[in-house]
Coordinates of C-alpha atoms and ligand atoms in Angstrom, one line a residue:
X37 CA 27.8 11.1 8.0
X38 CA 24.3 10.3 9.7
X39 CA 22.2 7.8 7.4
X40 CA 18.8 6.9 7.3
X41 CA 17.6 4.3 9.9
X42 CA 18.3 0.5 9.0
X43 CA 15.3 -0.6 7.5
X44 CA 14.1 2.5 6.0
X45 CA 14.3 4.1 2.4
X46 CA 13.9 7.8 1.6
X47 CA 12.4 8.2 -1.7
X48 CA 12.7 11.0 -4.5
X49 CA 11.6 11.5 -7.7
X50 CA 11.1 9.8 -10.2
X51 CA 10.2 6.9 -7.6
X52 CA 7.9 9.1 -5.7
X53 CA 6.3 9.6 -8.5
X54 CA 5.3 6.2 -9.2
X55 CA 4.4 6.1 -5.6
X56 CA 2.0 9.1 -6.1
X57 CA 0.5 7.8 -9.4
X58 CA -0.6 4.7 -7.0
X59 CA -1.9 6.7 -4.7
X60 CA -4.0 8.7 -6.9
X61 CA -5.3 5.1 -8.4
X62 CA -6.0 4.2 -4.7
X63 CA -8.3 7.4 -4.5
X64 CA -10.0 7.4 -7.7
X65 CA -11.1 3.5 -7.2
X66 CA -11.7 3.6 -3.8
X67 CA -13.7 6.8 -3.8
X68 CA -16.0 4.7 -7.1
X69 CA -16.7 2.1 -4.2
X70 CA -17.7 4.7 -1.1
X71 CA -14.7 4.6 0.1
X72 CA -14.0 7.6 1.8
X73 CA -9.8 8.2 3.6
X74 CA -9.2 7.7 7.2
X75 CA -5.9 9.2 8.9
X76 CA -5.3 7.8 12.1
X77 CA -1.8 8.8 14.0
X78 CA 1.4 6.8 13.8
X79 CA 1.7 7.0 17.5
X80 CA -1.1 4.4 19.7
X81 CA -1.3 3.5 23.1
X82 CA 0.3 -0.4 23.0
X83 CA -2.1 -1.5 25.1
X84 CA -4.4 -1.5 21.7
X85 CA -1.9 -3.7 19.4
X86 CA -1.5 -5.6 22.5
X87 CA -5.4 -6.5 22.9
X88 CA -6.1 -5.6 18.9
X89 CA -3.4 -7.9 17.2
X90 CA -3.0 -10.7 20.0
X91 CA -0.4 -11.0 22.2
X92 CA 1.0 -14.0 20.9
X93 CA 1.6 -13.0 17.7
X94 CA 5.1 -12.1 16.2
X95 CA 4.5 -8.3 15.8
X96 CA 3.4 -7.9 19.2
X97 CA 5.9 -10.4 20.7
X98 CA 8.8 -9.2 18.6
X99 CA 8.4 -6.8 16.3
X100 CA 6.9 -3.5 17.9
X101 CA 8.5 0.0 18.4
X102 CA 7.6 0.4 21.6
X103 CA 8.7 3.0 23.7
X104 CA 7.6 5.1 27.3
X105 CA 7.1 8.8 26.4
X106 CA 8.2 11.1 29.0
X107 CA 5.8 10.6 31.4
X108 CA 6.0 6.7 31.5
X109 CA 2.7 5.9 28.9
X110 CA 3.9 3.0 27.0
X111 CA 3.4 3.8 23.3
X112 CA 4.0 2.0 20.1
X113 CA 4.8 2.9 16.5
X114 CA 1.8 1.5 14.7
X115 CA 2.5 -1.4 13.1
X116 CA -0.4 -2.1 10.7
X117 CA -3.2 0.2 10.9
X118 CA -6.7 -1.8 11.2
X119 CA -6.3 -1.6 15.1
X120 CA -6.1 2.3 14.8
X121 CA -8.9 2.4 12.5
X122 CA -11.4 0.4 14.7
X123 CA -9.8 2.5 17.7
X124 CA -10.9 5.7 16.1
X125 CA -14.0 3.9 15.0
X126 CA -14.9 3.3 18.8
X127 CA -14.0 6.5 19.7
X128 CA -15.8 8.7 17.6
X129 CA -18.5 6.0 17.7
X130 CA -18.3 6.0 13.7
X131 CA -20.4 3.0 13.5
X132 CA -23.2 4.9 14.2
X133 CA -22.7 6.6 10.4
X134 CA -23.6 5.0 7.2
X135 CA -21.3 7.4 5.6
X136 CA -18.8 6.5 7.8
X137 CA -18.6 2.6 6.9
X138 CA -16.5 1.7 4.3
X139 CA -12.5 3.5 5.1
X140 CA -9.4 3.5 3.5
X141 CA -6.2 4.3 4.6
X142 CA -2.5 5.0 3.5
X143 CA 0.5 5.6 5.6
X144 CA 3.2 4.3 6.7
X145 CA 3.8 1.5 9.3
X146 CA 6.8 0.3 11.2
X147 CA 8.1 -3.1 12.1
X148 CA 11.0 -4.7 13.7
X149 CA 11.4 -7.1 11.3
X150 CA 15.1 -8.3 9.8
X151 CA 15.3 -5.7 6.7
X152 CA 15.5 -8.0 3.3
X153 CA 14.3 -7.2 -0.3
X154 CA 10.7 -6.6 -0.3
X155 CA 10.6 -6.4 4.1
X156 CA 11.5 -2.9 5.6
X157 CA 11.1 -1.6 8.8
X158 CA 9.3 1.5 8.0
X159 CA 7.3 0.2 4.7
X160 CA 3.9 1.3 3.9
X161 CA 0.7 -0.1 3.4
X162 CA -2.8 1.2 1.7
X163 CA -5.7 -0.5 3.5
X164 CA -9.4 -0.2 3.6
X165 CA -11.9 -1.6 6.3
X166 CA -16.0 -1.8 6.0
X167 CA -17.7 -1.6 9.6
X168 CA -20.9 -2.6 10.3
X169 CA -22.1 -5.5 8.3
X170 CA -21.8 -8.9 8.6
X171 CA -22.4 -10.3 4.9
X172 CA -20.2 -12.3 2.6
X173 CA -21.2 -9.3 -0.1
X174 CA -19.3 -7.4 1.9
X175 CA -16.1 -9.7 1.8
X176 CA -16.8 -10.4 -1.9
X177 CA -17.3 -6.4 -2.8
X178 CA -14.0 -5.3 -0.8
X179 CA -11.4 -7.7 -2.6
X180 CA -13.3 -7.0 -5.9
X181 CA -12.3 -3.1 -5.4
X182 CA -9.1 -3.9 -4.6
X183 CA -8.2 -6.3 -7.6
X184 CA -9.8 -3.4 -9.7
X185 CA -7.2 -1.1 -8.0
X186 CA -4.5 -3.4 -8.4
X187 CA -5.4 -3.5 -12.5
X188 CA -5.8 -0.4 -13.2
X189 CA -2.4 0.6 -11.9
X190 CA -0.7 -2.6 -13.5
X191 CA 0.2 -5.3 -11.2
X192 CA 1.4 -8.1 -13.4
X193 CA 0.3 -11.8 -12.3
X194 CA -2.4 -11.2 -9.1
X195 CA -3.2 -14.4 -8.0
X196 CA -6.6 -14.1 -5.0
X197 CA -6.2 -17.1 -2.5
X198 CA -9.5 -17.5 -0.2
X199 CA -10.1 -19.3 3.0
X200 CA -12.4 -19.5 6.0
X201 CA -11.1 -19.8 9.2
X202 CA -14.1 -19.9 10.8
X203 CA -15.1 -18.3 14.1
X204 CA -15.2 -19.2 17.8
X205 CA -17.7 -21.9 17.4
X206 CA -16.4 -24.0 14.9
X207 CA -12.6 -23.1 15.0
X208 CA -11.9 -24.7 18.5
X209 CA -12.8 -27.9 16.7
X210 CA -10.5 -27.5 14.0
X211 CA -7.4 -26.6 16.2
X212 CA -8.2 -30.0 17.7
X213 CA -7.9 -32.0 14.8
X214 CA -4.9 -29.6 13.8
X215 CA -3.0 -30.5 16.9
X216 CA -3.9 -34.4 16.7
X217 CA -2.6 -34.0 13.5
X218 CA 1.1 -32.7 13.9
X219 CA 1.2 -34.0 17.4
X220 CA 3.2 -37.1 15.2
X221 CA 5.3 -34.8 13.8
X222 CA 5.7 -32.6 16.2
X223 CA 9.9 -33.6 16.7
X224 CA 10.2 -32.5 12.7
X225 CA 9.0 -29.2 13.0
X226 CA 10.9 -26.0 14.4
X227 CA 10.7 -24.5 17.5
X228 CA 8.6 -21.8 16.4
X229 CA 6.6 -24.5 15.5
X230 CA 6.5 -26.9 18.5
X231 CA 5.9 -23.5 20.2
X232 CA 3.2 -22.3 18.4
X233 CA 1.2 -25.7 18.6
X234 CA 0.7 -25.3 22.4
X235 CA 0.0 -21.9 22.6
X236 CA -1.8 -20.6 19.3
X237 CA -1.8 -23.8 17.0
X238 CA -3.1 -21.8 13.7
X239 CA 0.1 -20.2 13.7
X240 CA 1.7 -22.9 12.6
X241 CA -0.1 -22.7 9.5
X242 CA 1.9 -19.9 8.8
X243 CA 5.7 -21.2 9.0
X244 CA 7.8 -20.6 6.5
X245 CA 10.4 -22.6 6.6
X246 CA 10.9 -25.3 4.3
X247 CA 11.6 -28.5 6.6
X248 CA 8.4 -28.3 7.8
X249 CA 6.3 -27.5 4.7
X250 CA 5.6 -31.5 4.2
X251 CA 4.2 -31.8 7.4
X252 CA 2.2 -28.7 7.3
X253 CA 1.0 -30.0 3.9
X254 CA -0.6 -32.9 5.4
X255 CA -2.7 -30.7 7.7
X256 CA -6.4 -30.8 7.9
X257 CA -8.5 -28.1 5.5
X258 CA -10.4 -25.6 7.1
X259 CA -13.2 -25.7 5.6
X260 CA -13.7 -29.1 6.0
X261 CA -14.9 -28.0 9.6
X262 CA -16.9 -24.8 9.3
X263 CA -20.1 -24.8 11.0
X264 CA -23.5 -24.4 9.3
X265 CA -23.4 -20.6 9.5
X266 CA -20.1 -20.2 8.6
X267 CA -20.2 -22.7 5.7
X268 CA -23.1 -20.7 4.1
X269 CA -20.8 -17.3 4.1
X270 CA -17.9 -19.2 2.7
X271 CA -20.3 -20.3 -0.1
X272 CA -21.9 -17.0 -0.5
X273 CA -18.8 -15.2 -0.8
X274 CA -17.5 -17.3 -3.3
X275 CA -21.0 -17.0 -5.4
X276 CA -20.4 -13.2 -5.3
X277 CA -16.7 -13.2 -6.1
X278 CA -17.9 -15.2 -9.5
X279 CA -20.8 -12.4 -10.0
X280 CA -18.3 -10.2 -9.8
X281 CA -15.9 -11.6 -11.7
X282 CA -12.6 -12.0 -9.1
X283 CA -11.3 -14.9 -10.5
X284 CA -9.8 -16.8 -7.1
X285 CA -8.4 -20.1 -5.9
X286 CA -9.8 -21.8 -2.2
X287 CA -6.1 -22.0 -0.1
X288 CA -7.7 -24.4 2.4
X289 CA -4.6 -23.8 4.9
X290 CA -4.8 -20.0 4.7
X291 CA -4.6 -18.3 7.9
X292 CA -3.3 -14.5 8.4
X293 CA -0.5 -13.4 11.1
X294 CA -3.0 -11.8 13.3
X295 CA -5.6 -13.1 15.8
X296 CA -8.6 -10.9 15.1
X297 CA -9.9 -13.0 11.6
X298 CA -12.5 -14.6 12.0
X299 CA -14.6 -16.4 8.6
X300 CA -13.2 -15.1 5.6
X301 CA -9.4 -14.9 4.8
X302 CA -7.5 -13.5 1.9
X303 CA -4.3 -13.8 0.3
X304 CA -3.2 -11.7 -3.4
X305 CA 0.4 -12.8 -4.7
X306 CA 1.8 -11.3 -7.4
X307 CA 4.1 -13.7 -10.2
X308 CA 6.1 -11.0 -10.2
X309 CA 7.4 -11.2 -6.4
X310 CA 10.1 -13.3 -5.6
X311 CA 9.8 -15.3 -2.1
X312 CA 8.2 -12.5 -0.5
X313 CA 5.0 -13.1 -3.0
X314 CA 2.2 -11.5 -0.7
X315 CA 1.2 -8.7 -2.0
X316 CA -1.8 -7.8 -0.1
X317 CA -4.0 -9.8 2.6
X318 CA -6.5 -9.4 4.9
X319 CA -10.0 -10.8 6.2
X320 CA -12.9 -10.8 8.3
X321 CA -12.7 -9.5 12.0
X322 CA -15.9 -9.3 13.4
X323 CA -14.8 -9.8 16.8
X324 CA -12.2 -6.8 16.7
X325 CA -14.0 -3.6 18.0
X326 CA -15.5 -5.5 21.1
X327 CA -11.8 -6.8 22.0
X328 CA -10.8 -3.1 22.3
X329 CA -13.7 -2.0 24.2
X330 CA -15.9 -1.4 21.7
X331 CA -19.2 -2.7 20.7
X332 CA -20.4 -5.6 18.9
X333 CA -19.6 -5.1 15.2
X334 CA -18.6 -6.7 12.1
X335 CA -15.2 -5.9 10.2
X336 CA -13.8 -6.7 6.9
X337 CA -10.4 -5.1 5.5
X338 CA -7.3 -6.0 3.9
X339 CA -3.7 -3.9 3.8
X340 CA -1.3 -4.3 1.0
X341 CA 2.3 -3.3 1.3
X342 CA 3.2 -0.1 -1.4
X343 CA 6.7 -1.5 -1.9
X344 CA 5.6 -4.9 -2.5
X345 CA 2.9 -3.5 -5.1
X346 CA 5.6 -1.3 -6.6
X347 CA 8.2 -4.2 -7.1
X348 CA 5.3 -6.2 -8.9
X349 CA 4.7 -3.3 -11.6
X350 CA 6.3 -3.3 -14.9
X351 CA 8.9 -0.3 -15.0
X352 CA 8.3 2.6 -17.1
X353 CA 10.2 3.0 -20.0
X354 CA 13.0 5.1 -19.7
X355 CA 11.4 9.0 -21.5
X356 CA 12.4 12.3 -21.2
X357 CA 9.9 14.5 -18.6
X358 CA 7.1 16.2 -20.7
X359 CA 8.8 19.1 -19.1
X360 CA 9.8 22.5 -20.0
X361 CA 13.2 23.9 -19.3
X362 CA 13.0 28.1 -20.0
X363 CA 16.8 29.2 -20.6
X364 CA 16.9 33.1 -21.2
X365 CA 19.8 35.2 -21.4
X366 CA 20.6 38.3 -22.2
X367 CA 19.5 41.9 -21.1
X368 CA 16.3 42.4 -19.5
X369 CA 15.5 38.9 -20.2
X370 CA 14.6 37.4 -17.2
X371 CA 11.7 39.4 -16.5
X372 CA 10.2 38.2 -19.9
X373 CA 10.9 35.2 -18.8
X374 CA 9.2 35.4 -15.1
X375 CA 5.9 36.1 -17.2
X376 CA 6.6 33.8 -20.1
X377 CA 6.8 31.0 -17.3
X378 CA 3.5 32.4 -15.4
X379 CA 1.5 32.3 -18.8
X380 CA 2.8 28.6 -19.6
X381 CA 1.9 27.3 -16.4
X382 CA -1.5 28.6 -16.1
X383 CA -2.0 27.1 -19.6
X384 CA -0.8 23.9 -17.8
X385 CA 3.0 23.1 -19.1
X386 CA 5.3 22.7 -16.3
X387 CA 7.5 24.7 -16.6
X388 CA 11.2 25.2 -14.9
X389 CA 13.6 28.3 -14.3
X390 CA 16.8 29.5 -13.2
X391 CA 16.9 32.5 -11.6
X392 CA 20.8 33.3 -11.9
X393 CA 22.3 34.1 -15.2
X394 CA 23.8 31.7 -17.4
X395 CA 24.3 31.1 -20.8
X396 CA 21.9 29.2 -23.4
X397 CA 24.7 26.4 -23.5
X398 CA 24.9 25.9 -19.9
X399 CA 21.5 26.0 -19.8
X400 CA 20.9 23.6 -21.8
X401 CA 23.0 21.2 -20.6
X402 CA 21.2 21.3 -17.7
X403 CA 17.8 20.4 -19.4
X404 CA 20.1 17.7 -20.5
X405 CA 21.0 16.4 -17.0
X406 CA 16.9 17.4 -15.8
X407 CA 16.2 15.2 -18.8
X408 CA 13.2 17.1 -19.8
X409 CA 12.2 17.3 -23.4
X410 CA 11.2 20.4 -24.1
X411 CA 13.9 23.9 -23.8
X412 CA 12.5 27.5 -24.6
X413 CA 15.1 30.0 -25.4
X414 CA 14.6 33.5 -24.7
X415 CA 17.2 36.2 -26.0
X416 CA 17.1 39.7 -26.3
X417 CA 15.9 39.0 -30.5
X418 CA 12.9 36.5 -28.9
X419 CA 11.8 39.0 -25.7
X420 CA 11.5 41.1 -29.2
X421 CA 10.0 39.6 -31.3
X422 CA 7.4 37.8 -28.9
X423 CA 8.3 34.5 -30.7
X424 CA 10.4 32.3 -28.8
X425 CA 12.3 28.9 -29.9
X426 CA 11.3 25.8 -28.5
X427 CA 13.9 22.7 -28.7
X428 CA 12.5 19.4 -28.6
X429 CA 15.6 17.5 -27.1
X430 CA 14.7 14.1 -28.2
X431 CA 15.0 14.8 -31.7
X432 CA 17.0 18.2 -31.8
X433 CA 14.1 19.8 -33.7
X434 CA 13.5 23.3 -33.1
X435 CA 10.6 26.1 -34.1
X436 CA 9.7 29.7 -33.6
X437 CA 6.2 30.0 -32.1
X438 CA 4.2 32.7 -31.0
X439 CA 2.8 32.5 -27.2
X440 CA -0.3 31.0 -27.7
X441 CA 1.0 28.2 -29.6
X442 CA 4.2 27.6 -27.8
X443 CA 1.2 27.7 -24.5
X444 CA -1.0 25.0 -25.9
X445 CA 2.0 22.7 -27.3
X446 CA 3.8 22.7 -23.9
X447 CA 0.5 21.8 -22.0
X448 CA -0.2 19.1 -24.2
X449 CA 2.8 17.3 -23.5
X450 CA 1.6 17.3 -20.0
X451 CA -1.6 16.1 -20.6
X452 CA -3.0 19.7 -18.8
Ligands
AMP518 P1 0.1 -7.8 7.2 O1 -0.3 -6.5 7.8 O2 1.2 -8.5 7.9 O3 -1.1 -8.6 6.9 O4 0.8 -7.4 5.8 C1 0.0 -6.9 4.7 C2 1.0 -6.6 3.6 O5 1.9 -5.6 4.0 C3 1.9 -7.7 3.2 O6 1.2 -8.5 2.2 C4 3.1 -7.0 2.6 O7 2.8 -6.6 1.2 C5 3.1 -5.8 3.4 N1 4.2 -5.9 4.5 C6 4.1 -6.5 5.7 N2 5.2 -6.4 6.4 C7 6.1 -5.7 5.6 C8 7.4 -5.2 5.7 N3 8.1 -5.4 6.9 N4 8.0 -4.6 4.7 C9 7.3 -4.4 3.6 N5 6.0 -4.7 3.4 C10 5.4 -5.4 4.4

């Protein structure tokens, strides 16, 4: 038997759709804020994560997919997608375009990461960047649309974290006193760790394991170093988050896996996660698009993962479909029933067939094993008589109706 790749999940119904009822919420907020979609293809040259991410990071050092195609180009799975936005951004010089600033994204993203609850290989992530603009509204605005997002589909427990990690002028300062700082302790921490601290110190920041948590604890807060500039955006994003009501805590020690941040940096959890508690993160990256050949130009965007958000909703109680099973038997019955099923749908019931005889038993006990609630019977008495009976299989009930009222019933159920 051939299985699915280590790491990876194929997904049917009803999961998928859960997956497309957050989607659709994704859409509907997004598109509220000017958010318009951006697709943007799985394949990249590697040479963009490679310059986009930083080269010392873990994806790029370890986690890529990165392979030669057949004439020798070295490409690479994306493995977050904020590098191929602000690729396509520079290449189709979208931040010429108002209409063109504020992007969203959902797909899916692949890393070589070892596969544990909550951390997949191929997992998936909704995004959305703003180009173009260097204010703290901007930063305030974008985490406000997504914690709208994240209520209205249901995420129990969102917690925002905020930091600033400054930006090239003030950040070399605080790397110094971060590196004075664990230099003591360096023989305590991992090798990561001890690593990290010589060749990209804030990194450190982001260890997760346990022995060196104390020490890491003990390290200087960020914001305690911000320059003038960069101090006033902290403050005026914090202003606007309380304008717009995000409730947030400061997480003075915040930094995010990749290089490009610069200023702001945020972190959502979700009570509902286990260890793996981040559910979405993101930040400021005003220095992105020139690092990739691009032009000067500010960046703000955050990714959340889809299976994270989906193990941090509450499940839905166990119901029957709203759907409509149509059994017929007997002679000349199944064309009735072709047209029966074409009026229900276009009154909006969904509707389901057989095409191959069987009996109203068997039939049924299908709808059983579909778990839909609703089964119309059509016999040779009902093709008739142009009333048909309708079986409501969560209570057994059953009633003779005409078309029209067996139309509008069904499509209720659905919502139509
Ligand atoms: P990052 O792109 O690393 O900032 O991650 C953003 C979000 O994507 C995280 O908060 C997770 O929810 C999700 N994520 C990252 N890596 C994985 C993975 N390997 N499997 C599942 N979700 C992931």
């Amino acid at each position: 038997m051939i299985t699915a790749v280590k790491g990876t999940q194929d997904l049917v119904f009803p999961e998928v759709g859960r997956w497309q009822a957050v989607e659709r919420a994704a859409h509907e907020t997004f598109a509220r804020y000017g958010f318009t979609e951006i697709r943007t293809p799985v394949l990249e040259p590697t040479e963009l994560f490679v310059r986009g991410i930083g080269d010392e990071t873990d994806i790029v050092t370890k986690e890529m997919y990165t392979f030669q195609d057949r004439k020798g180009r070295s490409l690479t799975m994306r493995p977050e997608n904020t590098a191929g936005v602000a690729r396509a951004v520079v290449e189709h010089r979208l931040y010429e375009s108002p209409l063109h600033g504020r992007l969203y994204y959902i797909g899916p993203q692949f890393r070589y990461e070892r596969p544990q609850k909550g951390r997949y290989r191929q997992f998936h992530q909704i995004g959305a960047e703003v180009l173009g603009d260097p204010a703290p509204g901007v930063d305030a605005e974008t985490i406000a649309m997504v914690m709208e997002f994240l209520g209205a589909v249901g995420v129990m427990g969102p917690a925002v974290q905020v930091n600033s990690v400054g930006c090239p002028n003030c950040r070399p300062i605080y790397v110094s006193a971060l590196k004075e700082e664990l230099a003591g302790s360096a023989q305590h921490l991992c090798g990561d760790c001890r690593r990290r601290l010589e060749t990209n110190p804030l990194r450190v920041l982001d260890c997760k394991v346990p022995t060196c948590q104390p020490y890491l604890d003990k390290a200087p807060s960020f914001t305690d170093f911000l320059c003038e500039a960069c101090a006033e955006h902290h403050d005026a994003l914090r202003e606007a988050l309380e304008i717009l009501r995000v409730p947030f805590v400061p997480r003075p020690r915040l930094v995010r896996g990749l290089d490009y941040y610069t200023r702001t940096v945020f972190e959502v959890t979700s009570s509902a996660l286990g260890a793996q508690d981040a559910l979405l993160g993101g930040g400021r990256y005003d220095g992105l698009l020139e690092q990739i050949g691009g032009p000067a130009c500010a960046g703000f965007g955050w990714a959340l993962g889809m299976e994270r958000l989906l193990m941090a909703l509450p499940q839905p109680a166990a119901s029957r479909l709203p759907w409509t099973y149509l059994a017929w038997a007997g002679g000349g019955t199944y064309r009735a029933a072709l047209a029966l099923a074409r009026d229900l749908r276009a009154a909006g019931a969904v509707v389901v067939m057989e095409h191959t005889a069987r009996s109203f038993k068997s039939g049924l006990k299908r709808a059983d094993r579909m778990n839909v609630r609703y089964v119309v019977l059509l016999g040779e008495e009902e093709a008739g008589s142009g009333r048909f009976t309708l079986k409501d299989m969560a209570t057994g009930e059953q009633w003779a109706l005409g078309r029209e009222e067996l139309s509008r019933h069904l499509a209720e159920e659905v919502g139509a």
